[in-house]
Coordinates of C-alpha atoms and ligand atoms in Angstrom, one line a residue:
P1 CA -45.8 -36.6 1.1
N2 CA -43.6 -34.1 -0.7
A3 CA -40.0 -35.2 -0.1
A4 CA -38.8 -31.7 -1.2
V5 CA -40.3 -30.1 1.8
E6 CA -37.5 -29.5 4.3
D7 CA -38.1 -29.8 8.2
A8 CA -37.3 -26.2 8.8
S9 CA -39.3 -24.7 5.9
Y10 CA -42.8 -23.0 6.4
I11 CA -45.6 -21.9 4.2
L12 CA -47.2 -18.8 5.6
V13 CA -51.0 -18.7 5.0
I14 CA -52.7 -15.4 5.4
G15 CA -56.3 -15.9 6.2
G16 CA -55.9 -19.5 6.7
L17 CA -59.0 -20.1 8.8
G18 CA -61.5 -18.8 6.1
Y19 CA -63.5 -20.8 3.7
I20 CA -60.8 -21.4 1.1
G21 CA -57.8 -20.8 3.3
S22 CA -58.9 -23.8 5.7
H23 CA -59.3 -26.2 2.9
T24 CA -56.0 -25.3 1.4
V25 CA -54.2 -25.4 4.8
L26 CA -55.3 -29.1 5.3
E27 CA -54.3 -29.9 1.6
L28 CA -50.9 -28.2 2.4
L29 CA -50.2 -30.4 5.7
K30 CA -51.5 -33.6 3.6
E31 CA -48.6 -32.8 1.3
G32 CA -46.0 -32.6 4.1
Y33 CA -45.8 -28.8 4.2
N34 CA -45.3 -27.0 7.5
V35 CA -47.8 -24.2 7.8
V36 CA -48.0 -21.0 9.7
I37 CA -51.4 -19.4 9.9
V38 CA -51.9 -15.6 10.4
D39 CA -55.6 -14.9 10.8
D40 CA -57.3 -12.1 12.5
L41 CA -60.9 -14.1 13.0
S42 CA -62.5 -11.1 11.2
N43 CA -64.6 -13.5 9.0
S44 CA -63.7 -16.9 10.6
F45 CA -63.8 -19.0 13.8
S46 CA -61.0 -20.4 15.9
T47 CA -62.7 -23.9 16.1
V48 CA -61.6 -24.2 12.3
F49 CA -58.1 -24.4 13.6
D50 CA -58.9 -27.5 15.7
R51 CA -60.7 -29.1 13.1
I52 CA -57.7 -28.7 10.5
N53 CA -55.6 -30.1 13.2
F54 CA -57.9 -33.0 13.7
L55 CA -58.3 -33.9 10.0
A56 CA -54.6 -33.5 9.5
A57 CA -53.8 -36.0 12.3
E58 CA -56.3 -38.4 11.0
H59 CA -54.9 -38.4 7.4
C60 CA -51.3 -38.7 8.7
Q61 CA -52.4 -41.6 11.0
A62 CA -54.2 -43.5 8.3
T63 CA -51.1 -42.9 5.8
G64 CA -48.1 -43.2 8.3
Q65 CA -47.0 -39.9 7.2
R66 CA -45.1 -37.6 9.5
L67 CA -47.4 -35.1 10.8
P68 CA -46.2 -31.6 9.5
S69 CA -46.1 -28.5 12.2
L70 CA -49.1 -26.1 12.2
K71 CA -49.1 -23.0 14.0
L72 CA -51.8 -20.2 14.6
H73 CA -51.1 -16.5 15.1
C74 CA -54.3 -14.6 15.6
M75 CA -53.5 -11.1 14.3
D76 CA -54.3 -8.5 11.6
Y77 CA -51.8 -9.1 8.7
Q78 CA -51.5 -5.3 8.6
S79 CA -50.4 -4.9 12.1
P80 CA -46.8 -4.4 13.2
S81 CA -46.9 -7.9 14.7
L82 CA -46.3 -9.5 11.3
R83 CA -42.9 -8.1 11.2
S84 CA -42.0 -9.6 14.6
L85 CA -43.4 -12.9 13.5
L86 CA -41.4 -12.8 10.4
W87 CA -38.4 -11.9 12.3
R88 CA -38.6 -15.2 14.3
Y89 CA -38.6 -17.2 11.1
R90 CA -35.5 -15.5 9.8
T91 CA -32.6 -18.1 9.2
R92 CA -29.0 -17.7 10.7
P93 CA -26.5 -16.9 8.1
T94 CA -25.2 -20.4 6.8
A95 CA -21.6 -21.3 5.7
N96 CA -22.9 -22.1 2.3
P97 CA -22.6 -19.1 0.0
S98 CA -25.2 -20.3 -2.5
D99 CA -27.7 -20.2 0.1
S100 CA -29.3 -16.9 -0.3
R101 CA -32.5 -17.5 1.6
R102 CA -33.1 -15.3 4.6
S103 CA -36.3 -16.8 6.0
M104 CA -37.6 -20.1 6.6
I105 CA -40.7 -19.2 5.1
H106 CA -40.4 -20.3 1.4
G107 CA -43.7 -19.1 0.3
V108 CA -46.9 -17.0 1.3
I109 CA -50.4 -17.7 0.2
H110 CA -52.6 -14.6 0.9
F111 CA -56.2 -15.1 1.3
A112 CA -57.0 -12.1 3.7
A113 CA -59.3 -9.8 1.8
F114 CA -62.8 -8.4 1.9
K115 CA -64.8 -10.1 -0.7
S116 CA -68.4 -8.8 -0.8
V117 CA -69.3 -7.1 -3.9
S118 CA -72.2 -5.3 -2.5
E119 CA -70.2 -4.2 0.6
S120 CA -67.6 -2.8 -1.7
I121 CA -70.0 -0.6 -3.4
D122 CA -71.0 1.1 0.0
R123 CA -67.8 1.0 1.5
P124 CA -65.0 1.3 -1.2
L125 CA -62.3 3.0 1.1
D126 CA -62.4 -0.1 3.6
Y127 CA -61.9 -2.3 0.4
Y128 CA -59.2 -0.3 -1.3
Q129 CA -57.4 0.0 2.4
N130 CA -57.5 -3.6 3.1
N131 CA -57.3 -5.3 -0.3
V132 CA -54.7 -2.8 -2.0
G133 CA -53.3 -0.6 0.9
G134 CA -52.4 -3.3 3.5
F135 CA -51.5 -5.7 0.6
I136 CA -48.9 -3.2 -0.7
D137 CA -47.3 -2.9 2.8
L138 CA -47.4 -6.7 3.1
L139 CA -45.3 -7.0 -0.1
S140 CA -42.9 -4.4 1.1
T141 CA -42.3 -6.4 4.1
L142 CA -41.9 -9.7 2.5
K143 CA -39.4 -8.2 0.2
E144 CA -37.4 -7.0 3.3
F145 CA -37.3 -10.4 4.7
G146 CA -36.1 -11.9 1.6
I147 CA -39.5 -13.7 0.7
N148 CA -40.3 -13.9 -2.9
G149 CA -42.6 -16.7 -3.3
F150 CA -46.1 -15.3 -3.4
V151 CA -49.6 -16.9 -4.3
F152 CA -52.6 -14.4 -4.6
S153 CA -56.2 -15.0 -4.4
S154 CA -57.6 -13.5 -7.5
S155 CA -61.0 -13.8 -9.2
A156 CA -62.5 -14.4 -12.4
T157 CA -64.1 -10.9 -11.9
V158 CA -61.0 -9.5 -13.4
Y159 CA -62.3 -10.4 -16.7
G160 CA -65.1 -8.0 -16.3
S161 CA -67.5 -7.9 -19.1
M162 CA -65.3 -10.1 -21.3
A163 CA -67.3 -12.9 -19.8
N164 CA -70.2 -11.9 -21.6
R165 CA -68.7 -13.1 -24.9
G166 CA -70.0 -16.5 -23.7
I167 CA -66.9 -18.3 -24.6
P168 CA -64.5 -19.9 -22.0
L169 CA -62.1 -17.0 -20.6
R170 CA -58.3 -17.3 -21.3
E171 CA -55.8 -15.8 -19.0
E172 CA -54.7 -13.6 -22.2
D173 CA -58.1 -12.0 -21.9
C174 CA -56.7 -9.9 -18.8
V175 CA -53.0 -9.1 -18.7
H176 CA -51.1 -6.3 -17.3
H177 CA -48.3 -5.9 -19.7
T178 CA -48.3 -6.6 -23.4
E179 CA -48.0 -10.4 -24.2
T180 CA -47.7 -12.4 -27.2
Y181 CA -49.8 -15.7 -27.6
T182 CA -51.0 -18.1 -30.2
D183 CA -54.8 -18.0 -30.8
A184 CA -57.1 -21.0 -31.5
S185 CA -56.4 -20.8 -35.3
G186 CA -52.5 -20.9 -34.7
A187 CA -52.1 -17.2 -35.4
E188 CA -49.5 -15.2 -33.4
R189 CA -51.3 -12.2 -31.6
R190 CA -50.3 -9.6 -29.1
T191 CA -52.6 -8.5 -26.4
E192 CA -52.6 -5.1 -24.6
N193 CA -53.0 -4.4 -21.1
G194 CA -56.3 -3.4 -19.5
V195 CA -59.8 -4.8 -19.1
R196 CA -63.2 -3.5 -19.7
G197 CA -66.2 -3.4 -17.6
L198 CA -65.2 -4.2 -14.2
T199 CA -68.4 -3.9 -12.1
S200 CA -67.5 -3.3 -8.5
P201 CA -64.9 -1.8 -6.1
Y202 CA -64.2 -5.4 -5.0
G203 CA -63.4 -6.4 -8.7
R204 CA -61.2 -3.5 -9.2
T205 CA -59.2 -4.4 -6.0
K206 CA -58.4 -7.8 -7.5
W207 CA -57.4 -6.1 -10.7
M208 CA -55.2 -3.7 -9.0
C209 CA -53.4 -6.1 -6.9
E210 CA -52.7 -8.3 -9.9
A211 CA -51.3 -5.2 -11.7
I212 CA -49.0 -4.3 -8.7
L213 CA -47.7 -8.0 -8.6
A214 CA -47.1 -8.0 -12.5
D215 CA -45.2 -4.6 -12.2
L216 CA -43.3 -5.9 -9.0
A217 CA -42.2 -9.2 -10.8
A218 CA -41.1 -7.3 -14.0
S219 CA -38.9 -4.8 -11.6
D220 CA -37.3 -7.8 -10.0
P221 CA -37.4 -11.3 -11.7
S222 CA -36.4 -13.1 -8.6
W223 CA -39.9 -12.9 -7.4
S224 CA -42.2 -16.1 -8.2
I225 CA -45.6 -14.9 -8.1
A226 CA -48.9 -16.9 -9.2
A227 CA -52.2 -15.0 -9.2
L228 CA -55.1 -17.6 -9.1
R229 CA -58.3 -16.5 -10.8
Y230 CA -61.0 -18.5 -8.8
F231 CA -64.4 -19.0 -10.7
N232 CA -67.1 -19.9 -8.3
P233 CA -65.9 -21.8 -5.4
V234 CA -68.5 -24.0 -3.6
G235 CA -68.9 -27.4 -1.6
C236 CA -67.4 -28.2 1.6
H237 CA -65.1 -30.9 2.9
A238 CA -66.5 -34.3 2.6
S239 CA -65.9 -34.8 6.5
G240 CA -68.7 -32.1 7.3
L241 CA -66.0 -30.4 9.4
L242 CA -65.0 -27.5 7.1
G243 CA -67.3 -25.5 5.0
E244 CA -68.3 -22.0 4.4
D245 CA -69.3 -20.1 7.6
S246 CA -69.1 -16.4 6.7
R247 CA -69.9 -13.9 9.8
Q248 CA -71.8 -11.9 7.2
T249 CA -75.2 -12.5 5.5
P250 CA -74.4 -14.3 2.4
T251 CA -75.0 -12.9 -1.1
N252 CA -73.7 -16.0 -3.3
L253 CA -75.8 -18.7 -4.7
F254 CA -74.9 -21.6 -2.7
P255 CA -75.0 -20.2 0.8
I256 CA -78.4 -18.5 0.1
I257 CA -79.8 -22.0 -1.1
T258 CA -78.7 -23.3 2.0
R259 CA -80.4 -20.8 4.0
V260 CA -83.6 -21.6 2.1
L261 CA -83.4 -25.3 2.6
T262 CA -82.7 -24.7 6.3
G263 CA -85.6 -22.4 6.8
A264 CA -83.6 -19.3 7.3
K265 CA -85.0 -17.6 4.1
P266 CA -88.4 -18.6 2.7
T267 CA -87.6 -18.3 -1.1
L268 CA -84.8 -18.3 -3.6
D269 CA -84.8 -15.3 -5.8
V270 CA -83.3 -16.3 -9.3
F271 CA -82.0 -13.2 -10.9
G272 CA -82.4 -13.3 -14.6
T273 CA -84.3 -15.8 -16.6
D274 CA -83.6 -14.4 -20.0
W275 CA -80.0 -14.9 -20.3
A276 CA -78.9 -16.6 -23.7
T277 CA -78.3 -20.0 -22.0
S278 CA -79.9 -23.3 -22.1
D279 CA -82.7 -22.4 -19.6
G280 CA -82.4 -18.7 -19.5
T281 CA -80.8 -18.9 -16.1
A282 CA -77.0 -17.6 -15.9
V283 CA -74.2 -19.9 -16.4
R284 CA -71.1 -20.1 -14.0
D285 CA -68.2 -22.3 -13.5
F286 CA -68.8 -23.7 -10.2
I287 CA -65.5 -25.2 -8.7
H288 CA -65.3 -27.6 -5.6
V289 CA -63.3 -25.8 -2.9
V290 CA -61.3 -29.0 -2.3
D291 CA -60.3 -29.1 -6.0
L292 CA -59.4 -25.4 -5.5
A293 CA -57.4 -25.9 -2.4
R294 CA -55.4 -28.6 -4.4
G295 CA -54.7 -26.0 -7.1
H296 CA -53.1 -23.7 -4.5
V297 CA -50.9 -26.6 -3.5
S298 CA -49.9 -27.1 -7.2
A299 CA -49.3 -23.3 -7.7
L300 CA -47.4 -23.1 -4.2
A301 CA -45.2 -25.9 -5.5
A302 CA -44.2 -24.3 -8.8
V303 CA -43.8 -21.0 -7.0
A304 CA -41.4 -22.3 -4.3
A305 CA -39.3 -24.3 -6.9
G306 CA -39.2 -21.0 -9.3
K307 CA -40.8 -23.1 -12.0
L308 CA -43.4 -20.6 -13.0
A309 CA -43.3 -19.7 -17.0
S310 CA -42.6 -16.1 -16.0
P311 CA -42.0 -14.3 -12.4
F312 CA -45.8 -13.3 -12.5
R313 CA -48.1 -15.8 -13.9
A314 CA -52.0 -15.8 -13.8
F315 CA -53.9 -19.0 -13.8
N316 CA -57.7 -19.8 -14.0
L317 CA -58.9 -22.2 -11.4
G318 CA -62.3 -23.7 -12.7
T319 CA -63.6 -26.8 -14.1
G320 CA -63.8 -25.5 -17.6
Q321 CA -67.6 -26.5 -17.5
G322 CA -70.6 -24.2 -17.0
H323 CA -73.7 -24.9 -15.1
T324 CA -76.9 -22.9 -15.0
V325 CA -78.5 -21.4 -11.7
Q326 CA -81.5 -23.7 -12.4
E327 CA -79.2 -26.8 -12.7
V328 CA -77.6 -25.8 -9.2
V329 CA -81.0 -25.5 -7.8
N330 CA -81.9 -29.0 -9.3
S331 CA -78.8 -30.6 -7.9
M332 CA -79.3 -29.2 -4.4
Q333 CA -83.0 -30.2 -4.4
Q334 CA -81.7 -33.6 -5.0
A335 CA -78.9 -33.7 -2.4
A336 CA -81.2 -32.4 0.4
E337 CA -84.4 -34.3 -0.9
R338 CA -86.4 -31.0 -0.3
T339 CA -88.0 -28.6 -2.5
I340 CA -86.4 -25.1 -3.0
P341 CA -89.3 -22.4 -3.5
V342 CA -88.1 -20.0 -6.1
R343 CA -89.3 -16.6 -7.2
H344 CA -88.1 -15.4 -10.6
E345 CA -86.6 -11.8 -10.5
G346 CA -85.0 -9.4 -12.9
R347 CA -81.2 -9.4 -13.6
R348 CA -79.0 -8.4 -10.6
A349 CA -77.0 -5.3 -11.3
G350 CA -73.4 -6.0 -12.4
D351 CA -74.2 -9.7 -13.2
V352 CA -72.8 -11.3 -16.3
G353 CA -74.8 -14.0 -18.1
S354 CA -72.0 -16.6 -18.4
C355 CA -68.5 -17.0 -16.8
V356 CA -66.5 -20.2 -17.5
A357 CA -62.8 -20.9 -17.6
D358 CA -60.7 -22.2 -20.0
V359 CA -58.4 -24.5 -17.9
Q360 CA -55.6 -25.2 -20.4
R361 CA -52.9 -23.3 -18.9
A362 CA -53.5 -24.6 -15.3
T363 CA -53.7 -28.1 -16.8
S364 CA -50.4 -27.9 -18.7
E365 CA -48.2 -25.7 -16.5
L366 CA -49.5 -26.7 -12.9
E367 CA -50.3 -30.2 -13.8
W368 CA -53.6 -29.6 -12.0
Q369 CA -57.5 -30.4 -12.9
A370 CA -60.6 -30.1 -11.2
Q371 CA -62.0 -33.6 -10.4
K372 CA -65.3 -33.0 -8.6
S373 CA -68.8 -32.8 -10.1
L374 CA -71.7 -30.4 -9.3
R375 CA -73.3 -33.4 -7.5
D376 CA -70.2 -33.6 -5.3
C377 CA -70.6 -29.8 -4.6
A378 CA -74.2 -30.0 -3.7
E379 CA -73.9 -33.3 -1.6
S380 CA -71.0 -31.9 0.3
T381 CA -72.6 -28.7 1.1
W382 CA -75.9 -30.5 2.4
N383 CA -73.7 -32.7 4.3
Y384 CA -72.1 -29.8 6.0
V385 CA -75.1 -27.8 6.8
S386 CA -77.4 -30.6 7.8
R387 CA -74.9 -32.2 10.4
Ligands
WQD1 C1 -74.0 -16.8 -9.2 C2 -75.4 -16.6 -10.0 C3 -76.6 -14.8 -9.7 C4 -78.0 -15.3 -5.5 C5 -69.5 -13.5 -7.0 C6 -68.5 -12.2 -7.5 C7 -67.2 -12.9 -7.6 C8 -66.6 -13.9 -6.6 C9 -67.9 -14.8 -6.2 C10 -65.9 -13.5 -4.4 C11 -75.6 -15.3 -10.6 C12 -77.3 -15.9 -9.4 C13 -77.3 -15.6 -6.8 C14 -79.3 -15.3 -5.5 C15 -79.5 -15.8 -7.7 N1 -66.4 -13.1 -5.5 N2 -78.1 -15.9 -7.9 N3 -80.1 -15.7 -6.7 O1 -71.9 -13.2 -9.1 O2 -70.8 -15.2 -10.2 O3 -69.7 -14.0 -8.5 O4 -69.1 -14.3 -6.1 O5 -65.4 -13.8 -3.4 O6 -66.2 -12.0 -7.8 O7 -68.9 -11.4 -8.3 O8 -71.7 -15.5 -7.8 O9 -73.0 -16.9 -6.3 O10 -73.2 -14.3 -6.2 O11 -74.0 -15.7 -8.3 O12 -80.0 -15.9 -8.8 O13 -79.8 -15.4 -4.3 O14 -76.4 -17.1 -9.1 O15 -77.5 -13.8 -10.3 O16 -76.2 -15.4 -12.0 P1 -71.0 -14.5 -9.1 P2 -73.1 -15.5 -7.1

């Protein structure tokens, strides 16, 4: 349990019932944080709330830890109700003049965004409105309430076509202001802002939000903002109670494979067998969602303590290890003890051949590293869907 967490302090998790949000809320509770969830259930289910409560209570009973407080407010984070909610968490003025906090909310983790690449191409305005427009209003509201600790769900998609170089991506490969850094040979280099080859409106929303956060932090260094660039989040909680349950038809590899394994889809189309990789199929950095959730807790701790290296700091959350699509198929076949019928197709539009994280920055600055293997990802996914 985190002794630094005060009884009257809360973490606001927006989109806390979704796939990554739910796993993160559970890890926060396990670390002793009190959590307030805001979720509009647009792509999640209220039963997830009961399951998080159950798993947190089970953990606290086993460890003898205090059970932190968990609250759910079903609302759109863009509705006026958010301000009324934040009003309720305002602190009374204290006698201590050095206490400048005006809210009991000491950090916000923002998961609520649309995330389908293909849908973003068909409905760009909805994506810009929710992911960028609503996001700007959210930041203005937080500023008004004196809340300046923020963890943002970003994506490896911000690297665009940089991924195609086939070497692990470093945070410096996508920056929003000029930065100096030391390259592998020890030489001092300057990197200019901007990124090439963003392949979808979805990807552009993530890049834009990061740029907005970087500008905000530059204008007022009292902000403490971490942008977490997720690689490919997969896997489920070992209990089989939390997992990926989208309301939409999936387009990502793992959920499609589970549909094939359960008979909901006859074959898996493998997009691209001519990439410059060990078996010709594309390489991704698949990160277990529980590792990813722990990464959020580490980032939040650094954000809330004001310990980031700069007021805006981006971090790759990946394993640093790539696996091919064929290797994923093999490990899912092993976990399920079933055969996955495969059809080889051409490359999918907008895909890159390889996308793997350099994880040095998160390792040294957040003291966080992924621990789970591709096998853990496959087994926990099958355990979740076959229950
Ligand atoms: C992985 C590999 C596919 C489906 C996307 C977004 C990214 C992030 C996560 C989040 C690719 C191949 C897939 C299938 C296949 N967004 N594949 N057959 O494209 O790395 O990342 O999702 O919210 O921003 O771009 O992930 O799982 O879709 O694909 O062969 O039926 O699997 O071509 O090579 P991707 P993915």
